[in-house]
PDB file of C-alpha atoms in Angstrom:
ATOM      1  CA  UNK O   1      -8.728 123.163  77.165  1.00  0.00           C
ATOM      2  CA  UNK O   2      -6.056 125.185  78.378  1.00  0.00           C
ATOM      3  CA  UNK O   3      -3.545 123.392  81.554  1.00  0.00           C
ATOM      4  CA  UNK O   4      -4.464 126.129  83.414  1.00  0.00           C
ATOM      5  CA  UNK O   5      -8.363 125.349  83.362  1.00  0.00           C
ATOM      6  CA  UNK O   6      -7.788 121.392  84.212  1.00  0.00           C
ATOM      7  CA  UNK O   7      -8.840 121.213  87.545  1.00  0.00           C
ATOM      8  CA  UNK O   8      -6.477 119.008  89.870  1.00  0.00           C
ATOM      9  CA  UNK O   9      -7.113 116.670  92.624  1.00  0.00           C
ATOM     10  CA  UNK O  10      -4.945 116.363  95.745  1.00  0.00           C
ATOM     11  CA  UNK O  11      -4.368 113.329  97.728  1.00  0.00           C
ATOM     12  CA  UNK O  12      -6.182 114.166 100.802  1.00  0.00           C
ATOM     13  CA  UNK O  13      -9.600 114.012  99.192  1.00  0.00           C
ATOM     14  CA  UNK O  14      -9.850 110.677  98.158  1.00  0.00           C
ATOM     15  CA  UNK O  15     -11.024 108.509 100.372  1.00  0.00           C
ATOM     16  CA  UNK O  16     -11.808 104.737 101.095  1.00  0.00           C
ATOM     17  CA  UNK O  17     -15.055 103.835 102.545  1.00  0.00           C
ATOM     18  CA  UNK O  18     -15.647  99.695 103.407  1.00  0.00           C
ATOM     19  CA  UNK O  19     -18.492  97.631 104.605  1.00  0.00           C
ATOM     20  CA  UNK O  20     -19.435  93.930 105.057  1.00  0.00           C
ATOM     21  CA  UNK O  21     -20.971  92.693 102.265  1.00  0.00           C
ATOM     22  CA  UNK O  22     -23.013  90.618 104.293  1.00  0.00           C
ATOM     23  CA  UNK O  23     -24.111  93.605 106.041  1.00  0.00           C
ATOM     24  CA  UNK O  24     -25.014  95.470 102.818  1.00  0.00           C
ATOM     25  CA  UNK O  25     -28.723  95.740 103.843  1.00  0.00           C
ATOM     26  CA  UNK O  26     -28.314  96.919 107.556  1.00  0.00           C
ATOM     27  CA  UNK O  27     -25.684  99.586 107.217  1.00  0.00           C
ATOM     28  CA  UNK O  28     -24.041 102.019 105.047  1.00  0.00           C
ATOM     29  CA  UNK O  29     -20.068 102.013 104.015  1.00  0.00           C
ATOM     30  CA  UNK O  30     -18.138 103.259 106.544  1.00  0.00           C
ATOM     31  CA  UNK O  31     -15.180 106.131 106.580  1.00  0.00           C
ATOM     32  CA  UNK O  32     -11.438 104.081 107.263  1.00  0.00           C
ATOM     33  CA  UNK O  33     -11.078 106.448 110.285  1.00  0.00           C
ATOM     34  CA  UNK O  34      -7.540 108.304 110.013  1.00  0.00           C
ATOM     35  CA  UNK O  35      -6.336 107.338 106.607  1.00  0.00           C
ATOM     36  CA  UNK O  36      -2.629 108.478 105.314  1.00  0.00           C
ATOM     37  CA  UNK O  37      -1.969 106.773 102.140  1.00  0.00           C
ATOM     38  CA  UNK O  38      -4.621 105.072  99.207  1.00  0.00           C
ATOM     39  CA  UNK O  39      -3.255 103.132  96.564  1.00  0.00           C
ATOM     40  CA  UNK O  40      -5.098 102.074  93.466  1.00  0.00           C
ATOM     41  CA  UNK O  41      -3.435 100.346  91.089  1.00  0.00           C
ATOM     42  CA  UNK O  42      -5.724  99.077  88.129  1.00  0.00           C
ATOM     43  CA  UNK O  43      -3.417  97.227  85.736  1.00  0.00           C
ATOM     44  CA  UNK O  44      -3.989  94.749  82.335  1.00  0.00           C
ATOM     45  CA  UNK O  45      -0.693  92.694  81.086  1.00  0.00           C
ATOM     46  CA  UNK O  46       0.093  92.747  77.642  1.00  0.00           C
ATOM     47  CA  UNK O  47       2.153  90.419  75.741  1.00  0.00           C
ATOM     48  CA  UNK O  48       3.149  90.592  72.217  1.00  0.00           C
ATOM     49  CA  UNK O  49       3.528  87.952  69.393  1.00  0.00           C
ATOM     50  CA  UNK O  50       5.844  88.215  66.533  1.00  0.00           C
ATOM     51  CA  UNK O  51       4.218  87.379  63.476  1.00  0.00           C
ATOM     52  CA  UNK O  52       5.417  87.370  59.676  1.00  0.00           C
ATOM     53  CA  UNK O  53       2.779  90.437  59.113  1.00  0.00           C
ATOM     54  CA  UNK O  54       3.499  92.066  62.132  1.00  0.00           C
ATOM     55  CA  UNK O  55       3.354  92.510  66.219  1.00  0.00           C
ATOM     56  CA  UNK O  56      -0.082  90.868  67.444  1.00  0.00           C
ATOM     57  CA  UNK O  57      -0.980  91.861  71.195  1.00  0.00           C
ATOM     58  CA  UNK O  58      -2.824  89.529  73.784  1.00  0.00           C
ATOM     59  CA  UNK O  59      -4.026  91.129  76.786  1.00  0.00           C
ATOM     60  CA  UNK O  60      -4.730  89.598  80.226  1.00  0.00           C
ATOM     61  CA  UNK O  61      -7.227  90.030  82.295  1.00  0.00           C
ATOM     62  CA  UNK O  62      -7.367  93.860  84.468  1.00  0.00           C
ATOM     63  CA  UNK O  63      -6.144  92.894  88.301  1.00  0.00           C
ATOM     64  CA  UNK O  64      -6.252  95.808  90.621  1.00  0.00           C
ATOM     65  CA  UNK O  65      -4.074  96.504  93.598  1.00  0.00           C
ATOM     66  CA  UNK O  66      -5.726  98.257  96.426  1.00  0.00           C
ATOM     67  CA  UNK O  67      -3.885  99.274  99.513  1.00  0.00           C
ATOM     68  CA  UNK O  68      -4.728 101.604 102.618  1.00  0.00           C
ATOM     69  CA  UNK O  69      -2.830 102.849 105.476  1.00  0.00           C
ATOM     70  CA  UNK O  70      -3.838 104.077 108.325  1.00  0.00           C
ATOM     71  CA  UNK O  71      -3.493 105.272 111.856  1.00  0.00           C
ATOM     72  CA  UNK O  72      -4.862 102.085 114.132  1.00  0.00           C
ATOM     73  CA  UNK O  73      -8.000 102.928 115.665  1.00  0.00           C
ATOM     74  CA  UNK O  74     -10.955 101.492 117.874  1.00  0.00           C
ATOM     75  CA  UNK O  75     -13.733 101.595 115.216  1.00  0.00           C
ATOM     76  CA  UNK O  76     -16.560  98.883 113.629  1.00  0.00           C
ATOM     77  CA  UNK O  77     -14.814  99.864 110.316  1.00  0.00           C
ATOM     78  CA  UNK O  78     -11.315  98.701 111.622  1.00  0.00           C
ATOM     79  CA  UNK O  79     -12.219  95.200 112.980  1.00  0.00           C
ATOM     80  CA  UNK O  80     -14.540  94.946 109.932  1.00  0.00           C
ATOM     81  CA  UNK O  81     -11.376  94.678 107.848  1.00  0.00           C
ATOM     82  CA  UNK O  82      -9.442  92.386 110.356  1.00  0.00           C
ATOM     83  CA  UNK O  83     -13.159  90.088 110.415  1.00  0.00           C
ATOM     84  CA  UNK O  84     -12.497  89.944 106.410  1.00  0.00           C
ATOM     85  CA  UNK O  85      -8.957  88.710 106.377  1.00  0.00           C
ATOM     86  CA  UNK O  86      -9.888  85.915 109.068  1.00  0.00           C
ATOM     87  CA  UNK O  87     -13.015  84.662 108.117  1.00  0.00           C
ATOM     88  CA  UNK O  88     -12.648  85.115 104.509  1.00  0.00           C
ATOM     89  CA  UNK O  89     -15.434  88.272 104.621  1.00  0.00           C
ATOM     90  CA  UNK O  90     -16.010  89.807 101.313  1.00  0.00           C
ATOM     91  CA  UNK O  91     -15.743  93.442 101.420  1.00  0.00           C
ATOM     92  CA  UNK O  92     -17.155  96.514  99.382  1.00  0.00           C
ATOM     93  CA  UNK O  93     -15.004  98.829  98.644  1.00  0.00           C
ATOM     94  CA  UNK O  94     -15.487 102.472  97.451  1.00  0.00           C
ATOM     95  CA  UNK O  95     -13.066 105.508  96.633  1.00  0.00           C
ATOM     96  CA  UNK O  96     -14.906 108.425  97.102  1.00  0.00           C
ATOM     97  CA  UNK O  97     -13.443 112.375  94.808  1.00  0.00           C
ATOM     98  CA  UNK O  98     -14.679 114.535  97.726  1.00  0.00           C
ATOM     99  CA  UNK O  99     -14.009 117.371  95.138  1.00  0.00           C
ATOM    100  CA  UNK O 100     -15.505 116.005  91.964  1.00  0.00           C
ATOM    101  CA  UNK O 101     -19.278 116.360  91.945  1.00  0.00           C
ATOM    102  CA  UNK O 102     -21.649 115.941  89.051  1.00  0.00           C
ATOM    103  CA  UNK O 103     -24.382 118.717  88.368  1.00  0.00           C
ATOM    104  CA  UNK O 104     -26.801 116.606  90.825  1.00  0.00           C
ATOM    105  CA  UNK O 105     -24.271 117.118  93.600  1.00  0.00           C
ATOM    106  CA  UNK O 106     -22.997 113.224  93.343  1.00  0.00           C
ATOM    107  CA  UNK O 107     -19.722 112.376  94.250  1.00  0.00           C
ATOM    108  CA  UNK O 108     -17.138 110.349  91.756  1.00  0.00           C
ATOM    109  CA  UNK O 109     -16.555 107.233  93.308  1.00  0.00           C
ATOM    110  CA  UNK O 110     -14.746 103.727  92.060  1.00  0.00           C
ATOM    111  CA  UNK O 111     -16.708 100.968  93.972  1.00  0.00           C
ATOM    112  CA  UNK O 112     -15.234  97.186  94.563  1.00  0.00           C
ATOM    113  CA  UNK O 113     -15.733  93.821  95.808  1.00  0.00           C
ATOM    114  CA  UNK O 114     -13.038  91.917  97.672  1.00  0.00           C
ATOM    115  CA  UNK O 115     -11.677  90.221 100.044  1.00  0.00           C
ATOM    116  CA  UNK O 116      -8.316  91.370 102.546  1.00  0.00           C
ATOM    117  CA  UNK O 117      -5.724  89.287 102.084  1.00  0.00           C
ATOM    118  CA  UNK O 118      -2.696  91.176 104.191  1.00  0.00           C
ATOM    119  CA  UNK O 119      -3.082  93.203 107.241  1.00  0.00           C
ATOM    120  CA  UNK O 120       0.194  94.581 108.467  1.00  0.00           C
ATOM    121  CA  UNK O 121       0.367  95.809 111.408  1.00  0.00           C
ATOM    122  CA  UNK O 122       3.271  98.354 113.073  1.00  0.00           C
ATOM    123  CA  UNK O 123       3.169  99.167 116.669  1.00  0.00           C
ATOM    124  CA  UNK O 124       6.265 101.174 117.315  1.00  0.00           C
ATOM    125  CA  UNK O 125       6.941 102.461 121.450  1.00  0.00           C
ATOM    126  CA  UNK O 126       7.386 106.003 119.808  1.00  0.00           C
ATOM    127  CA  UNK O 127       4.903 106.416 117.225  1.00  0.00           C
ATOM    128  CA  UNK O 128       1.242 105.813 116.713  1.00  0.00           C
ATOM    129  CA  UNK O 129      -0.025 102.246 115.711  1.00  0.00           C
ATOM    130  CA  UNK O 130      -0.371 101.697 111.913  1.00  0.00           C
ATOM    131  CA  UNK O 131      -1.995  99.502 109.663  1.00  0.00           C
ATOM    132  CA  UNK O 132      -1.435  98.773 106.028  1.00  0.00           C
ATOM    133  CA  UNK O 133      -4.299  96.859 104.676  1.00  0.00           C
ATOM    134  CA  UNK O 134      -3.957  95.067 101.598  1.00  0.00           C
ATOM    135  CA  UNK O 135      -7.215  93.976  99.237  1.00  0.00           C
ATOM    136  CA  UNK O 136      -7.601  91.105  96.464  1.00  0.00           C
ATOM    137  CA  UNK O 137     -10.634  92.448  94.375  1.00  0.00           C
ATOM    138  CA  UNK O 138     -12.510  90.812  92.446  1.00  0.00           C
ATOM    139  CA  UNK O 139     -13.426  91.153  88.882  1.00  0.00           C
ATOM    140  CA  UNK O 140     -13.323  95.260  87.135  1.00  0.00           C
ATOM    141  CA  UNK O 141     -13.897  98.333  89.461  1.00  0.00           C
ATOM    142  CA  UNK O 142     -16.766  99.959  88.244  1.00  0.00           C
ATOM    143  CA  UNK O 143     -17.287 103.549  88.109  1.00  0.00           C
ATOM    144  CA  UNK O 144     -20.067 106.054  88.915  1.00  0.00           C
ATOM    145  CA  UNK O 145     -21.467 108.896  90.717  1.00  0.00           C
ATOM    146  CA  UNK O 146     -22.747 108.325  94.771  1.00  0.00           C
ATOM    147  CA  UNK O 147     -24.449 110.520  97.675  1.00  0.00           C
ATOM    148  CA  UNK O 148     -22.987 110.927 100.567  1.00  0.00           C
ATOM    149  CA  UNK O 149     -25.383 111.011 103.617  1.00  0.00           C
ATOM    150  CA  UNK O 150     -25.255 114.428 105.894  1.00  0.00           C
ATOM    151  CA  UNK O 151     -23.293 112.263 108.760  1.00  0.00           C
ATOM    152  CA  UNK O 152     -21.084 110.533 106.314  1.00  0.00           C
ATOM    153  CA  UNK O 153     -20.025 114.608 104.690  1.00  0.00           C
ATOM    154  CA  UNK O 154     -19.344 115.546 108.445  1.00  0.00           C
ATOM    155  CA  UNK O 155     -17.337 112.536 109.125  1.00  0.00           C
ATOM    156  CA  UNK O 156     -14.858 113.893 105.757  1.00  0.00           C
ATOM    157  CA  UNK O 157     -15.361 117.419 107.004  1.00  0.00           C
ATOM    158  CA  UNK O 158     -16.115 118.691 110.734  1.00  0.00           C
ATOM    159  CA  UNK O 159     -18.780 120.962 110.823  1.00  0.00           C
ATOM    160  CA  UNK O 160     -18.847 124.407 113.039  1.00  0.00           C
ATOM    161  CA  UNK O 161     -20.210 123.678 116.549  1.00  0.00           C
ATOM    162  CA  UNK O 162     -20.921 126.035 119.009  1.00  0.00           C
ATOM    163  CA  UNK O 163     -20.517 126.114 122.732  1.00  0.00           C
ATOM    164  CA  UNK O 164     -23.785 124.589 123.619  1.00  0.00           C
ATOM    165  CA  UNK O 165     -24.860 121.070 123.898  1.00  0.00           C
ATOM    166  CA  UNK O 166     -24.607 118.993 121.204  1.00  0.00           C
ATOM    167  CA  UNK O 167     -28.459 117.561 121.079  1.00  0.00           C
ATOM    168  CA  UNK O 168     -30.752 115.733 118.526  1.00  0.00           C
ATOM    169  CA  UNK O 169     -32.896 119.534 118.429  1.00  0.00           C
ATOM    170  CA  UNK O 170     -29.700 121.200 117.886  1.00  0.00           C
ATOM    171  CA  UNK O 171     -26.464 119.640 116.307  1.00  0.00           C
ATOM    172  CA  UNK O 172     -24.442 122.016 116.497  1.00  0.00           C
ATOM    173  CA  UNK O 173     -24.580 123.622 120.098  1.00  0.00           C
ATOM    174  CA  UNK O 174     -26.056 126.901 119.108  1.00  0.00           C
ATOM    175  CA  UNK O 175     -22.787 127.670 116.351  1.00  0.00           C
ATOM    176  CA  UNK O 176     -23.333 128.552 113.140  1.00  0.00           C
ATOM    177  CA  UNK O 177     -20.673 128.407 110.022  1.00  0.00           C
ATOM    178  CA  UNK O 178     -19.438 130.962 108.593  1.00  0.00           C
ATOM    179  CA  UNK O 179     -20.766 131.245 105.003  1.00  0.00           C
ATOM    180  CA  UNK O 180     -19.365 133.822 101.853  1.00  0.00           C
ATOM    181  CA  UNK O 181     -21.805 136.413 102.897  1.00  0.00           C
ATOM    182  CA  UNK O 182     -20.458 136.834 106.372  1.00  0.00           C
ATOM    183  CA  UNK O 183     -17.461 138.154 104.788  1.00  0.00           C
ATOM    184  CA  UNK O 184     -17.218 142.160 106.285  1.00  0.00           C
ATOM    185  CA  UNK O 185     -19.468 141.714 109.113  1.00  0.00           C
ATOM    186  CA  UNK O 186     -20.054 142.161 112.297  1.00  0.00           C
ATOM    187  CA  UNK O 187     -19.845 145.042 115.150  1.00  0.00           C
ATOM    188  CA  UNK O 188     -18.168 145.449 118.767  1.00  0.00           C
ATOM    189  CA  UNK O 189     -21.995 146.218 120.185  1.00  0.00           C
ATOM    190  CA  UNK O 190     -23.472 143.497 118.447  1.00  0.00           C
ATOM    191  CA  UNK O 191     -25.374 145.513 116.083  1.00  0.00           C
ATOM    192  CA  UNK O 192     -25.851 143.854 112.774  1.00  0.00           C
ATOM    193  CA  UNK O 193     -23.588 146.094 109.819  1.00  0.00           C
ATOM    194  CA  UNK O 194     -23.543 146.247 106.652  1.00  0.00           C
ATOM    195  CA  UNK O 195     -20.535 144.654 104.482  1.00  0.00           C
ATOM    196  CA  UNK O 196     -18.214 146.840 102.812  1.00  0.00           C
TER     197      UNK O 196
END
């Protein structure tokens, strides 16, 4: 396949969702609200031994280094972490490919188990309040293809609202997005027109 067919993926959508793992059966993962950096770091050390017939490799076991930053926020999600670093919480963990779908519309995700073991905090007079989590997983990441519920795709990606109430009968005040087809459209009186 040529370079120029390889589809590439930009920084900005991956994601990190989190949740409990105690609270696995009452709630879904939840966004880390106003991420700016994700680090995953899956490595496996390998040593060598020098033999009469040759070089003979030993390999360890895979550790993985996760790390998040963040702008500090009021959010379930946020003391969730903080919860798992002091009470010695296990955590899921998943990293979510917002633009790498299969053909059933799944998302690529890596999902984890942990626990946090650092949670550095920087509150600067001049600057927003950060946090730079640090996980310890546990055992292999394990790789696969998830759904994203409508309110966790809006939470990634804003949808259109109009200037009416937001209500449970209408959830988007009356707006609606702009799709492909609108493209051209449109009149001064309000008449419907054809594109061009």
């Amino acid at each position: 396949m040529p370079v120029n067919d390889i589809q590439y993926l930009q920084g900005i959508d991956t994601l990190a969702y989190v949740r409990l793992l105690k609270n696995a059966a009452k709630e879904r993962g939840q966004l880390i609200p106003y991420q700016t950096s994700l680090d995953f770091d899956p490595q496996r050390d390998t040593d060598t031994t020098q033999t009469k017939s040759g070089v003979v490799p030993t390999t360890a076991s895979l550790e993985t280094d996760l790390e998040v930053e963040f702008v500090h926020n009021i959010s379930k999600v946020s003391d969730d972490l903080l919860t798992s670093l002091l009470d010695n919480e296990e955590v899921e963990v998943w990293i979510v490919y917002r633009k790498r779908r299969n053909s059933e519309g799944k998302y690529y995700a890596i999902y984890m188990r942990g626990t946090v073991s650092e949670d550095e905090n920087e509150n600067d007079p001049d600057d927003n309040a950060t946090r730079d989590v640090t996980f310890t997983i546990k055992g292999d990441p394990q790789r696969g293809w998830l759904e994203l519920p409508d309110d966790a795709k809006e939470e990634m990606d804003y949808v259109f609202q109009g200037l009416g109430q937001v209500t449970d009968s209408d959830a988007t005040g009356g707006g609606t997005a702009f799709v492909e087809a609108d493209a051209g459209k449109g009149n001064a009186d309000g008449t419907a027109s054809a594109s061009k």
